[in-house]
mmCIF file of C-alpha atoms in Angstrom:
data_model
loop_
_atom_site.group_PDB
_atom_site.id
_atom_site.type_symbol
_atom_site.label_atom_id
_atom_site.label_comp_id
_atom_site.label_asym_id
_atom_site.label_seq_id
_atom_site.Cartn_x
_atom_site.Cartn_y
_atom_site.Cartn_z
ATOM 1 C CA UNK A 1 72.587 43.361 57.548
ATOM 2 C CA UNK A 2 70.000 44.140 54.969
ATOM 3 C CA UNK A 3 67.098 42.509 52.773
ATOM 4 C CA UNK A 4 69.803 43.967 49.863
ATOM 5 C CA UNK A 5 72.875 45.521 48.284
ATOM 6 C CA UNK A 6 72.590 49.243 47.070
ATOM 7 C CA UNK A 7 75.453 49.563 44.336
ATOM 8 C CA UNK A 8 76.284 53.256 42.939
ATOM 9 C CA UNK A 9 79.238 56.011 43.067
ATOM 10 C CA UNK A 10 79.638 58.057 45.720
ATOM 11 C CA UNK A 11 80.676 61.741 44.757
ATOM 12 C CA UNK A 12 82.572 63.494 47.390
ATOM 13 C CA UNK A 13 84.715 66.351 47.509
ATOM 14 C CA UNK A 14 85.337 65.731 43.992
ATOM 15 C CA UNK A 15 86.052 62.364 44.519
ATOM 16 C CA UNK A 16 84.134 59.526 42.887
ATOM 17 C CA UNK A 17 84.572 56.033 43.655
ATOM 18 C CA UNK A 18 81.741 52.620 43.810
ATOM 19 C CA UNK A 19 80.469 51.895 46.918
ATOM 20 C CA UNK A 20 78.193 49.360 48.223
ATOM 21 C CA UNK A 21 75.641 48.721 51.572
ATOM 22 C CA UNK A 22 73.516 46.719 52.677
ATOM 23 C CA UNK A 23 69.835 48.287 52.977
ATOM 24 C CA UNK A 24 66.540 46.718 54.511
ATOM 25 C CA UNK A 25 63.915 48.379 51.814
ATOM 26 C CA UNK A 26 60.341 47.646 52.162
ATOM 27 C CA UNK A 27 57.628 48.258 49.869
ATOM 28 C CA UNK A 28 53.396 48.764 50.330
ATOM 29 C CA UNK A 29 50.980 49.767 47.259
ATOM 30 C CA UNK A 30 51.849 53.313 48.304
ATOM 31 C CA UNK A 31 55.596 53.693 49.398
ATOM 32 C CA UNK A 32 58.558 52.177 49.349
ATOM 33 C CA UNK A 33 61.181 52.756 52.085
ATOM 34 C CA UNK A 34 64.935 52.099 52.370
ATOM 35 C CA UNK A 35 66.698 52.341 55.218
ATOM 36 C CA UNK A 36 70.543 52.276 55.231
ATOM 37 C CA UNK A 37 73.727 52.144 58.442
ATOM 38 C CA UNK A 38 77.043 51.859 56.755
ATOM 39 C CA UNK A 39 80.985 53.459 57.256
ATOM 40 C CA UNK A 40 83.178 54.555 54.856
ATOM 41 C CA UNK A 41 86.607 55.784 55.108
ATOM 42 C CA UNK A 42 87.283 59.640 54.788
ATOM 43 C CA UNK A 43 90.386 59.313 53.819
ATOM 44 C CA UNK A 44 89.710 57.128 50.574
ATOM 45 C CA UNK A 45 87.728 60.490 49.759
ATOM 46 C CA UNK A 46 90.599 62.658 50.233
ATOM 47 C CA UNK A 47 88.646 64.238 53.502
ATOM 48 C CA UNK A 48 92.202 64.481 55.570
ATOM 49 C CA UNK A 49 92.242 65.658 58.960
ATOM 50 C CA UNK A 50 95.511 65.087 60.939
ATOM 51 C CA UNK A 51 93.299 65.011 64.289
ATOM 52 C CA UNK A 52 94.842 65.294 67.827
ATOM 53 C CA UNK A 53 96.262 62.898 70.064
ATOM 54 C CA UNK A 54 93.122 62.049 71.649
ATOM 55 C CA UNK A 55 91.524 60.168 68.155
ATOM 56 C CA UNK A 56 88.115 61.917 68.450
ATOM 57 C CA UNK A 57 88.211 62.090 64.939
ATOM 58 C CA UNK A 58 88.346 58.660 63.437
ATOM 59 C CA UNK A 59 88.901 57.610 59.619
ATOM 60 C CA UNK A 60 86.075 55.827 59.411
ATOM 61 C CA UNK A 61 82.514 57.579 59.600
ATOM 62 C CA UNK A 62 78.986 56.702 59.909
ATOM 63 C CA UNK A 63 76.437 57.208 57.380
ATOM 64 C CA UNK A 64 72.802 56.430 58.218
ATOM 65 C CA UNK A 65 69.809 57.047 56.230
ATOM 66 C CA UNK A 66 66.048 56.938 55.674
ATOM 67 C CA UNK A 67 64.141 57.677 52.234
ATOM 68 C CA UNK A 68 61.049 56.855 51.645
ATOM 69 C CA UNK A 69 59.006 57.597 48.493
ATOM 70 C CA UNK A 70 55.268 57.509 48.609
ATOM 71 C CA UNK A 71 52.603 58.237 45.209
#
């Protein structure tokens, strides 16, 4: 869940395709913070790894982040 939708292209390993996650931002008169908890799937990105029987390495991976910009 979020307080909104962040919409954009994500760049990786050459790859580009749109993306989209939910993010809670906040804003005071002197910042403005976003804070964002979303998968995606590797393997969309071309980011192939056969892995081993034991699936420690899953397709889908966590991204979590915290920006915040201040004047």
């Amino acid at each position: 869940g979020g307080t909104h939708v962040i919409l954009g292209e994500l760049d990786l390993h050459g790859v580009k395709k749109p993306i989209a996650f939910p993010a809670i931002i906040s804003s005071s008169e002197n910042q403005v913070a976003i804070q964002a908890e979303f998968t995606i799937n590797r393997m969309l990105w071309g980011v192939a790894y056969p892995g081993k029987s034991d699936n420690l390495i899953n397709d889908d991976v966590l991204i979590k982040g915290n920006i915040s910009f201040s004047n």
